[in-house]
XYZ file of C-alpha atoms in Angstrom:
578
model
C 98.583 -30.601 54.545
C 95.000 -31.286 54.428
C 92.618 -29.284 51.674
C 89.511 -28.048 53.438
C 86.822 -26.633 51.102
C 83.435 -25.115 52.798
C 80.033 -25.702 51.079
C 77.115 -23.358 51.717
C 74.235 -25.344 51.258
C 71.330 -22.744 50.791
C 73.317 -21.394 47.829
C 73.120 -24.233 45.764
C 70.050 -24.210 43.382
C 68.380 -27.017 41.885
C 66.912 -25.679 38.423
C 64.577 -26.863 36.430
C 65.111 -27.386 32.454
C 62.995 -27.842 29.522
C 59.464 -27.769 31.826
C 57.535 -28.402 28.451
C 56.496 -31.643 28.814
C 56.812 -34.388 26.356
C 54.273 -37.004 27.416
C 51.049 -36.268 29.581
C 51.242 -36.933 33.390
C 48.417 -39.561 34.378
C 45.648 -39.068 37.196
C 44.989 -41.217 39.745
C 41.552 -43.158 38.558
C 39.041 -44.417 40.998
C 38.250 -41.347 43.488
C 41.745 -42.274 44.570
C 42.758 -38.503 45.038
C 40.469 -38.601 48.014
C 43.728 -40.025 50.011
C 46.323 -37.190 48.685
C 44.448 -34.578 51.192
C 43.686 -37.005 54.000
C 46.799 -38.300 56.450
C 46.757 -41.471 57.749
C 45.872 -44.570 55.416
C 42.615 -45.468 53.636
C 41.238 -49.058 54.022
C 39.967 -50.334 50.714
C 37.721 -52.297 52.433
C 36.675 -51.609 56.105
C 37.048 -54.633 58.118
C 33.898 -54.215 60.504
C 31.207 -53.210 58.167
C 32.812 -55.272 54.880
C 32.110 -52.028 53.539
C 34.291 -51.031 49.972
C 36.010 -47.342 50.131
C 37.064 -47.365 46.774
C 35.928 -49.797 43.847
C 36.074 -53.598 44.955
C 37.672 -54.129 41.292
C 40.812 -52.675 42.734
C 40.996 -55.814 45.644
C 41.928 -58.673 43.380
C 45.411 -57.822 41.221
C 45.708 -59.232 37.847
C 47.920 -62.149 38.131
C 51.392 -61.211 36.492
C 51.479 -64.364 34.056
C 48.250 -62.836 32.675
C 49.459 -58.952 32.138
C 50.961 -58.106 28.977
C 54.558 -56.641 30.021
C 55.506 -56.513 26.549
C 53.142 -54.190 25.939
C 54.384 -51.580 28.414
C 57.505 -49.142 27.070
C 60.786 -50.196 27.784
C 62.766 -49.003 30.806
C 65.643 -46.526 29.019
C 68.998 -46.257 31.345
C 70.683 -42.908 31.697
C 73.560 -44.325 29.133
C 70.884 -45.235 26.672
C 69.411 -42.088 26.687
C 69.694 -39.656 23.853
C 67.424 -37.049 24.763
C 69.365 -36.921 28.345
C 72.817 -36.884 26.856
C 71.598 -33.918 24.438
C 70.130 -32.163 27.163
C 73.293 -32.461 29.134
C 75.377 -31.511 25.935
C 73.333 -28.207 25.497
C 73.216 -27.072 28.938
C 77.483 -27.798 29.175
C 76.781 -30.794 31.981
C 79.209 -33.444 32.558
C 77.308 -36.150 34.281
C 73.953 -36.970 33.816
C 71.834 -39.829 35.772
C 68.040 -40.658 36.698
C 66.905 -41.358 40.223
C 67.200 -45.132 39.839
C 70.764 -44.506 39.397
C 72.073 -41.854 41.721
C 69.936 -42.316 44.839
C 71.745 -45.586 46.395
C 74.845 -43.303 46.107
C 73.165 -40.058 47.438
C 72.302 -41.639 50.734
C 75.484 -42.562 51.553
C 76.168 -38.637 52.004
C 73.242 -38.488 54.267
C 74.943 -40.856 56.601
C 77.817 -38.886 56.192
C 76.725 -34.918 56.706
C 73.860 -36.145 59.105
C 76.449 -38.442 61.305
C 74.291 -41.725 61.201
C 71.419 -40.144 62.661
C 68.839 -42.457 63.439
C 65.602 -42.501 62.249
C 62.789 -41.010 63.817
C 59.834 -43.371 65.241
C 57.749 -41.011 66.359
C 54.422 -41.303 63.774
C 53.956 -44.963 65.363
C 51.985 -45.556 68.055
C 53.221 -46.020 71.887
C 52.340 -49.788 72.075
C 54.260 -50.660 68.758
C 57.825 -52.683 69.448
C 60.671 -50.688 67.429
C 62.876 -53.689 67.544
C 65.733 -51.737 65.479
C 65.906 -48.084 65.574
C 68.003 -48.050 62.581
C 68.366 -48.373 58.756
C 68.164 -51.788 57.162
C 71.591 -53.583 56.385
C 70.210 -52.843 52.238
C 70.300 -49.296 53.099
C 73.323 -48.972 54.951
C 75.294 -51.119 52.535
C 78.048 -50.096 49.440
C 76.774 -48.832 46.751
C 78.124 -49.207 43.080
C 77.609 -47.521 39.507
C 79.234 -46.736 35.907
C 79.792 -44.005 34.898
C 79.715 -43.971 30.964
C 81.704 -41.800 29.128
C 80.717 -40.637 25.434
C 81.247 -37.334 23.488
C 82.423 -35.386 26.618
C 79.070 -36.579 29.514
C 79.457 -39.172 31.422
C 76.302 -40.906 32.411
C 75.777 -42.668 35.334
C 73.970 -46.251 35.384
C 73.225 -48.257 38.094
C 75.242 -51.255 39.086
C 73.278 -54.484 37.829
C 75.771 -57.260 38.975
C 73.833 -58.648 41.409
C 70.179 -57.576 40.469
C 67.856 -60.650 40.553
C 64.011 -60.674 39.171
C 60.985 -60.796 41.126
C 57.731 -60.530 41.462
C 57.520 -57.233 42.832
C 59.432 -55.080 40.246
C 57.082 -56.507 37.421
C 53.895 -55.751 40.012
C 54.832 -52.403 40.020
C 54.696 -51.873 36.692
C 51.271 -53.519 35.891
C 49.652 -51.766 39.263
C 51.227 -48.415 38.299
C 48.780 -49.032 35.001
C 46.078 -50.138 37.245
C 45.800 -46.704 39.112
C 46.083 -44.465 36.595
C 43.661 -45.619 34.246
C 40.340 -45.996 33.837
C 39.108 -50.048 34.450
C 38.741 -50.806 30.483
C 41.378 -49.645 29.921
C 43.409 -51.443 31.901
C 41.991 -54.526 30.668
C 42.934 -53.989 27.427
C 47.038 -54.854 29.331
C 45.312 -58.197 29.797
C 47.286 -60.960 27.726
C 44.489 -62.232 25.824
C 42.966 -58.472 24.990
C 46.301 -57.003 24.556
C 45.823 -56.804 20.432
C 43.194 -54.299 21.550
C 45.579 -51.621 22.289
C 46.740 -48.949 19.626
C 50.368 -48.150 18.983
C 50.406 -44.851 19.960
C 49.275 -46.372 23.398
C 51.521 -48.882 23.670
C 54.792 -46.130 22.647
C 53.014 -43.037 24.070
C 56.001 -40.553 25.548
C 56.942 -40.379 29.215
C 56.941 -37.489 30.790
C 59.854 -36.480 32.666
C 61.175 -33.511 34.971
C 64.500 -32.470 33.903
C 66.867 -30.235 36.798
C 70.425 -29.165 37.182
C 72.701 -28.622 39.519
C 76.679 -27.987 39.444
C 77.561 -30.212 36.673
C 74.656 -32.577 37.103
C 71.429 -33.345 34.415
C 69.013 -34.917 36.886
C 66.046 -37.093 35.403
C 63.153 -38.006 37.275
C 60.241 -40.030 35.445
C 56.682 -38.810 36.603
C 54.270 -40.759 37.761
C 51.265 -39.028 38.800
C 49.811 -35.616 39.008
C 47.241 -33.850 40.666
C 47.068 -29.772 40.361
C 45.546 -29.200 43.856
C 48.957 -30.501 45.374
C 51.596 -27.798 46.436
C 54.712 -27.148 43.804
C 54.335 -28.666 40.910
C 51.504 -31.115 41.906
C 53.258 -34.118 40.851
C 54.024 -37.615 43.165
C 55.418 -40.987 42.957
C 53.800 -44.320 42.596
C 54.942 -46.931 44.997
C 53.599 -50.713 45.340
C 54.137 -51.759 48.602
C 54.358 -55.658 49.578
C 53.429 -56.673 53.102
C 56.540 -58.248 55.350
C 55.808 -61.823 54.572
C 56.435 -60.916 50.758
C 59.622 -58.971 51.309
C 61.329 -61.218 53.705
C 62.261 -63.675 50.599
C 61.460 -62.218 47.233
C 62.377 -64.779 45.744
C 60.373 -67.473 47.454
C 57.283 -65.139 47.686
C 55.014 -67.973 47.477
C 55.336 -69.262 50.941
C 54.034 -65.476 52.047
C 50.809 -65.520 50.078
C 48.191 -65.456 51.823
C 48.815 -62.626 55.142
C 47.110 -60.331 55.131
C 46.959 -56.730 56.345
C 43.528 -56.548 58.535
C 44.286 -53.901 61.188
C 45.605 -49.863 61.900
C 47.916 -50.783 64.893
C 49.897 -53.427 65.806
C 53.520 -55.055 65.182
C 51.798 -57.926 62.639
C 49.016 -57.783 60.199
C 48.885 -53.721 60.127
C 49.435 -50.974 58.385
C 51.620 -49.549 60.860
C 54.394 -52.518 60.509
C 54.583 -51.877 57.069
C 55.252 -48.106 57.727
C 57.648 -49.132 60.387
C 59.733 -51.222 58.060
C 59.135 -48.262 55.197
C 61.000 -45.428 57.791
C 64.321 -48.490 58.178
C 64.090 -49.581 54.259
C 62.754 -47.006 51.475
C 61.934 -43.650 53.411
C 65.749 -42.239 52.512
C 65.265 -43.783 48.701
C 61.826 -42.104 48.647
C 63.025 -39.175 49.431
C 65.647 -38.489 47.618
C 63.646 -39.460 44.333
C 61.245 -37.236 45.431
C 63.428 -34.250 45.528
C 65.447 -35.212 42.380
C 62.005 -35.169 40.659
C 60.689 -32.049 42.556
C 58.024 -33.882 43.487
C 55.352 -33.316 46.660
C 55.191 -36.610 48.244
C 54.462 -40.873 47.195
C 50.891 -42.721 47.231
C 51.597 -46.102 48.333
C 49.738 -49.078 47.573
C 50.012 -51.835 49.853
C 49.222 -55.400 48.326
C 50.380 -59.071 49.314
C 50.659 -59.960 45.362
C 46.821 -61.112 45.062
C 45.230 -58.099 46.900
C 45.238 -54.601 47.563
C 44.943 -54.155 51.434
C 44.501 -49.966 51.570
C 46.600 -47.016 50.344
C 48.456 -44.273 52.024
C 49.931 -40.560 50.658
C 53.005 -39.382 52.320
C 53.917 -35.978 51.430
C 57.887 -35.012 51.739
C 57.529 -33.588 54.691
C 56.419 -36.370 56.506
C 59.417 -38.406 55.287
C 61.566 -35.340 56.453
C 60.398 -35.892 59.795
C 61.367 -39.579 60.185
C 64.695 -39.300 58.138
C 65.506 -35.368 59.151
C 64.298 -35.025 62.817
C 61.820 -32.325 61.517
C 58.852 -31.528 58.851
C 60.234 -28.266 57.883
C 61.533 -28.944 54.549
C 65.124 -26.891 54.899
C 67.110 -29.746 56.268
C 66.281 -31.991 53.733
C 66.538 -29.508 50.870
C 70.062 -28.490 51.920
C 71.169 -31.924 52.795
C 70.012 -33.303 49.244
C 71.690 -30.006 47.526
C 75.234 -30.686 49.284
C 75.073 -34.275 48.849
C 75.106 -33.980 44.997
C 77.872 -30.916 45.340
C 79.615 -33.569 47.276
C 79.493 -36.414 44.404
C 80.502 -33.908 42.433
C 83.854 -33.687 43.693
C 84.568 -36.851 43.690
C 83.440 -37.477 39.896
C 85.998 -34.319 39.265
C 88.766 -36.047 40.692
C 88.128 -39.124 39.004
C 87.566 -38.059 35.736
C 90.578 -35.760 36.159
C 92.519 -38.932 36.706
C 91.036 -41.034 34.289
C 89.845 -38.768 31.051
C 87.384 -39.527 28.805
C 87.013 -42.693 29.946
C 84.230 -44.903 32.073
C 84.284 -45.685 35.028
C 82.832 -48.331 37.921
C 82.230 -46.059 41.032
C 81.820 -47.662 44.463
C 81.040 -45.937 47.996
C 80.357 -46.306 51.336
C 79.647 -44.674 54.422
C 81.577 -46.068 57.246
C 79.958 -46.159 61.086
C 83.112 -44.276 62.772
C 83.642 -41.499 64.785
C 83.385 -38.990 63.280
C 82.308 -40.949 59.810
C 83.722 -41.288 56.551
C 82.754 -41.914 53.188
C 85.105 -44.104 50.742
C 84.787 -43.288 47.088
C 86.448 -45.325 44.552
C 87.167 -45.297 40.654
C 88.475 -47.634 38.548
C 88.749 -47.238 34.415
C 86.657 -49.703 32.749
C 85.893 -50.587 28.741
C 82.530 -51.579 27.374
C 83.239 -55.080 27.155
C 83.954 -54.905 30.880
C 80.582 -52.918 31.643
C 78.258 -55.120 29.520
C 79.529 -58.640 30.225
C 79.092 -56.974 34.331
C 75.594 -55.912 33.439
C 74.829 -58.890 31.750
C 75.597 -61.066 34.549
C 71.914 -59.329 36.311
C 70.573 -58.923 33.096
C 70.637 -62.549 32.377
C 68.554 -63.752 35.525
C 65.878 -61.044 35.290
C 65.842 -61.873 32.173
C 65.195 -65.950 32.512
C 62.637 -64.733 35.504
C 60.559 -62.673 33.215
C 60.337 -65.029 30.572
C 59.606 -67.740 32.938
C 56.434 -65.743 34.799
C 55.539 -65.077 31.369
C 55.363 -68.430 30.349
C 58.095 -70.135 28.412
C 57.565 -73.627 26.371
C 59.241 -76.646 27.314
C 61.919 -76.412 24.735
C 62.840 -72.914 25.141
C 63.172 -73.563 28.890
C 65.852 -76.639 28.111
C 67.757 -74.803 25.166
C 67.717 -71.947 28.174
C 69.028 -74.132 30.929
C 71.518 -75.701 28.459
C 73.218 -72.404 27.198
C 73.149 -71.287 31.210
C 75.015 -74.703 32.171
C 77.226 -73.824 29.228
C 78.157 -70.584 29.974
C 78.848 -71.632 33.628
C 80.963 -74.229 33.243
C 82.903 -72.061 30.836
C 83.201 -69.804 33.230
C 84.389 -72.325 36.226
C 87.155 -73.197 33.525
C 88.308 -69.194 33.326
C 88.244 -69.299 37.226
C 89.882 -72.406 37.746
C 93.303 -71.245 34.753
C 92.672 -67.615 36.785
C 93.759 -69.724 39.962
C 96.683 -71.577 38.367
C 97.865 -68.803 36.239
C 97.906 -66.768 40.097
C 99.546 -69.798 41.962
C 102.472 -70.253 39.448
C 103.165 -66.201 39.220
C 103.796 -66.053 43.061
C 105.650 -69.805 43.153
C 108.429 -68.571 45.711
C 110.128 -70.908 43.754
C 110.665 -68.282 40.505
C 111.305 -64.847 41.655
C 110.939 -63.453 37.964
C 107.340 -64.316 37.865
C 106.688 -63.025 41.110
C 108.075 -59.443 40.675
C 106.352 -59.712 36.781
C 103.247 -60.186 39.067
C 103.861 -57.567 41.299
C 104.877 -55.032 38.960
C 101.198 -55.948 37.041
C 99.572 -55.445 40.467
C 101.217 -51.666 40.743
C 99.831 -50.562 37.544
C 96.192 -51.635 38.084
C 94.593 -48.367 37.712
C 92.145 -47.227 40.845
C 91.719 -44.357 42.432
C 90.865 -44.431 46.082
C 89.791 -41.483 48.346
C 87.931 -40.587 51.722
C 85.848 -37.901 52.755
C 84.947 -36.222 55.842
C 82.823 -33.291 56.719
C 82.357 -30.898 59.744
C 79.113 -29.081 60.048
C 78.941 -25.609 61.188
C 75.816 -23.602 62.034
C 76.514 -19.891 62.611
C 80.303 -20.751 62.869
C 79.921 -22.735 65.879
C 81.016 -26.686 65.184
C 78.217 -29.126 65.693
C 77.217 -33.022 64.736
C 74.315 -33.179 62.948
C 72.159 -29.901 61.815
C 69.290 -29.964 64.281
C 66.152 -27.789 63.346
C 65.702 -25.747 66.494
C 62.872 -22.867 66.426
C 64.899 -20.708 65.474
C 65.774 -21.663 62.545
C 65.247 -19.608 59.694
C 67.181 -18.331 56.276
C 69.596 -16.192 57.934
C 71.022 -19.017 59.585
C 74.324 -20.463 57.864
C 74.694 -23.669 57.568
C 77.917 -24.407 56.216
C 79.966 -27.923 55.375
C 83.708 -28.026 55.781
C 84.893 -31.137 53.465
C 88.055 -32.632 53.132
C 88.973 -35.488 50.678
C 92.478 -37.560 50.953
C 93.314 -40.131 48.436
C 94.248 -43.673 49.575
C 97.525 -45.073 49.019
C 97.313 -47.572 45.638
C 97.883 -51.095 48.221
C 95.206 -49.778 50.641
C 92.750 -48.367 48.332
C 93.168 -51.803 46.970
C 92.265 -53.167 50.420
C 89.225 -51.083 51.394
C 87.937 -52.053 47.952
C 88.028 -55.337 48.250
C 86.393 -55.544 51.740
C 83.932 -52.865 50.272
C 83.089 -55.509 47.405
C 82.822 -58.537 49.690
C 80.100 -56.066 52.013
C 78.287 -55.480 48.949
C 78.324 -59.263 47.432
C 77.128 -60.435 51.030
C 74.157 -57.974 51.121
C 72.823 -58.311 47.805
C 73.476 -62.042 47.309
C 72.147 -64.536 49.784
C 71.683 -68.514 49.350
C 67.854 -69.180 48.529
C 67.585 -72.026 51.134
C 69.261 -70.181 54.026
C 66.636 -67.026 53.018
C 63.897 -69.815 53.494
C 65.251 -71.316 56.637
C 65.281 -67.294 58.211
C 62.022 -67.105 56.862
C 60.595 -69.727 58.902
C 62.636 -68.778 61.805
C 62.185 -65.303 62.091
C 59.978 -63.761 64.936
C 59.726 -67.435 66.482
C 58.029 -68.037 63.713
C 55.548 -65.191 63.588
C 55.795 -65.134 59.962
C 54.189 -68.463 59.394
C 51.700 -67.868 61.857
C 50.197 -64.710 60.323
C 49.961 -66.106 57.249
C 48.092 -69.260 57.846
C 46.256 -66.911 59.857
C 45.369 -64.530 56.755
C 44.546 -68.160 54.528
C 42.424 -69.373 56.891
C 40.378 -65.663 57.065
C 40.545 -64.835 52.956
C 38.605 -68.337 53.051
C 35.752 -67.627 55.892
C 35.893 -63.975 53.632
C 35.149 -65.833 50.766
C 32.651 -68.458 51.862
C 30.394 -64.905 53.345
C 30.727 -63.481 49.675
C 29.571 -65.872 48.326
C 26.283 -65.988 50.506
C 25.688 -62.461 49.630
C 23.994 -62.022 46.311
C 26.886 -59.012 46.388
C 29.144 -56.207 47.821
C 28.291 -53.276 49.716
C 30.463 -49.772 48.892
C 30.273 -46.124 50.202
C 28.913 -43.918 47.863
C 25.653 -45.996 47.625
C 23.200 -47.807 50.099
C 22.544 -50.514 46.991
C 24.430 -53.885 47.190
C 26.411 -53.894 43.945
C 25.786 -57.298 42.093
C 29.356 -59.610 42.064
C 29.301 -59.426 38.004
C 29.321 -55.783 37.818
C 32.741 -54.725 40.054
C 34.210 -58.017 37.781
C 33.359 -56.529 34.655
């Protein structure tokens, strides 16, 4: 008999905890709050007049190889943080996690209480070519986590097996500086001025919003404030790269150069960047958003070398694309049972598998109706580190090589790498003959020894699928209609079946092969789509934006300097650099 529980969405309260703050929230420098009250994006620099918006310092980004990174404060993961764990401890919550490590799991419950709806298209203009009116494969694909158990929470960290370095993640942590202080400031992050800055800048706290809800500590690391925003005022940094960038992280350099130089249009605008932002980060957004009890995100979108123009979307305009509708009560709800969802399934695991961690993978499956998998397996540190370690290890060798590495350190690198590989081929390749000689058909013993290992591999496997009601009458989705208002119930029926051990075993490993193939692609093959894609299109826009950064250049330097809005005097070149 199947176990139907009922959720009522608008009961569930998200509550803020410990509001002091520990570290002061930053301002956006530059007059850049001018674009928090004004929809739509702001140029930096208009195109027709060569006019500057903002300060023409803010065009050029500081090369990565010449930022101090080691200057910045070090990233802390849920696991490895004590203040997080003691808050969970003294409000009596059993799993704790940030928004970098519960969001890739949260949206999978969107797909699953909204039924796959599609997103919304409705902020571009007429003329623009939606070419796929759904999420990106990234999006839509499994998701994976541990959850670390110690002293009764257990903490939830990200997945890192097949995280890779690039250029963008260290970007946004050097143009996150950028904006929210003042230009000497920032200068001081420069390599060779770094020895300028104090300790107490360099370890200055972070300020955080803390919230619960059911057994959850949420974390949410603030990056901006501003008091005339609604709620609590506060918003979320995000460097955008243009499409040229994203298409092959990893081989950015053969993107450089295209350029964002118009409103409209499917290449070379602002509007294909927002396209591919509704298919790729809106859900991610949003959910961080609301985790953090935020207002909205200021966007920054940049090719690497420049700033192009910047853009605040508020919460509700996300809501729109993702939800069908700006009214925030969708969303809200959605969010609230998504995490009452996760919930459950964390129960039932740790019910299982006590006091221990675990590795969590799920995934949203396009059926009809749709289900979500949810699996957990029991895992020891040595398990969880050398998994961690195995994307720790190339972001690692990235950073270090951006950052400039000597020639020696580089081989002794290379040489431990090749070492550790081929040890590894060697586990593999006794893995393989240790597997062929237990299921010989020729020795029955070691077969059933194998099989009986097999049946005691500890996993738990489940499903879950929901069935929204609105006012007791059985519908798809939740569609905002204009009627809506609090008195109407929304409620989610939820049922959750565990998997038989042999086919929990199967989904899993299908689920795992999904994930592997999304995450990890062959470098030439990204390089060959590159060049392929749009017929090309790629190529073409970008040797377009060279060949106009260099006509820009060759006028600049004919002018004795630039021209900005809040005077009618040309600023000298050596002042803006300064």
């Amino acid at each position: 008999m199947v176990d139907v529980k009922v959720i009522s969405p608008r009961k569930l309260k998200l509550v803020p905890v410990e509001e002091k703050l520990a570290g002061d929230v930053p301002k956006l420098e530059y007059n850049l709050d001018r674009v928090l009250f004004n929809p739509g994006v702001y140029q930096l620099q208009d195109k027709r007049s060569k006019v500057f918006n903002f300060d023409p310092y803010l065009a050029t980004i500081m090369p990565v190889e010449q930022f101090d990174f080691n200057a910045l404060k070090e990233y802390v993961t849920s696991s490895k943080d004590t203040r997080l764990r003691d808050l969970s401890a003294k409000y009596g919550k059993k799993y704790c996690g940030s928004t970098s490590s519960l969001t890739s799991m949260l949206a999978h419950f969107h797909f699953l209480l909204s039924a796959w709806r599609a997103p919304s298209f409705e902020h571009l203009s007429r003329s623009f070519n939606v070419e796929f009116e759904s999420f990106t494969a990234l999006t839509r694909g499994p998701a994976a986590a541990f959850a670390r158990y110690k002293d009764g929470v257990y903490a939830i960290d990200a997945d890192k097996e097949y995280d890779t370095a690039n250029i963008l993640s260290m970007l946004g942590k050097s143009m996150e500086k950028l904006l929210t202080i003042p230009k000497k400031e920032f200068e001081k992050y420069r390599r060779t001025k770094s020895h300028e800055l104090s300790e107490e800048e360099k370890n200055a706290d972070e300020a955080f919003h803390y919230s619960t809800l059911g057994d959850f500590m949420l974390r949410s690391q603030l990056d901006a404030y501003d008091p005339r925003l609604p709620g609590t005022g506060m918003f979320d940094l995000k460097t955008r790269a243009v499409v040229s960038i994203r298409m092959d992280v990893e081989g950015y350099e053969k993107g450089l150069g295209y350029e964002i130089r118009n409103r409209f249009g499917e290449w070379e605008s602002f509007e294909r960047e927002y396209y591919d932002m509704i298919r790729a980060a809106f859900l991610k957004y949003s959910l961080q958003v609301r985790m953090g009890r935020m207002d909205g995100i200021f966007v920054a979108f940049h090719n690497t070398q420049r700033i192009f123009g910047f853009q605040y979307i508020s919460l509700e305009e996300m809501d729109r694309a993702l939800h069908g509708t700006s009214d925030r009560s969708v969303g809200d709800q959605e969010f609230k049972a998504s995490l009452k969802l996760l919930n459950e399934v964390l129960d039932r695991a740790s019910k299982r598998f006590p006091k221990r961690s675990l590795r969590l993978h799920i995934e949203t499956r396009p059926t009809n109706p749709p289900l979500t998998y949810f699996f957990a397996e029991p895992v020891d540190e040595e398990t969880i580190n050398r998994t961690q370690e195995t994307g720790r290890t190339k972001v690692e060798a990235f950073e270090r090589e951006i950052l400039g590495l000597s020639r020696k350190e580089k081989e002794e690198e290379s040489r431990q790498l090749k070492e550790e590989l081929s040890a590894r081929v060697q586990e593999d390749q006794l893995d393989k003959e240790a597997l062929q000689e237990s299921t010989s058909a020729e020795d029955p013993q070691r077969q059933k020894a194998w099989d009986e290992m097999m049946a005691k591999r500890e996993l738990l496997g489940m499903y879950i699928t929901v069935r929204n009601k609105m006012d007791d009458q059985v519908v798809e989705r939740v569609e905002l209609r204009e009627d809506w208002n609090e008195k109407r119930r929304w409620m989610v029926e939820y049922s959750i079946t565990e998997l038989p051990q042999e086919r929990a075993e199967r989904i899993l490993a299908q689920i795992r092969s999904r994930r592997k193939k999304t995450l990890q692609s062959d470098p030439e093959e990204r390089s060959r789509l590159w060049y392929r894609a749009w017929s090309g299109g790629l190529a073409k826009s970008t040797a377009a934006g060279q060949l106009y950064r260099e006509t820009m250049k060759r006028e600049e330097r004919k002018d004795k300097g630039v021209k900005v809005a809040w005077t009618e005097r040309t600023i000298p070149h050596r002042i803006f650099r300064s």
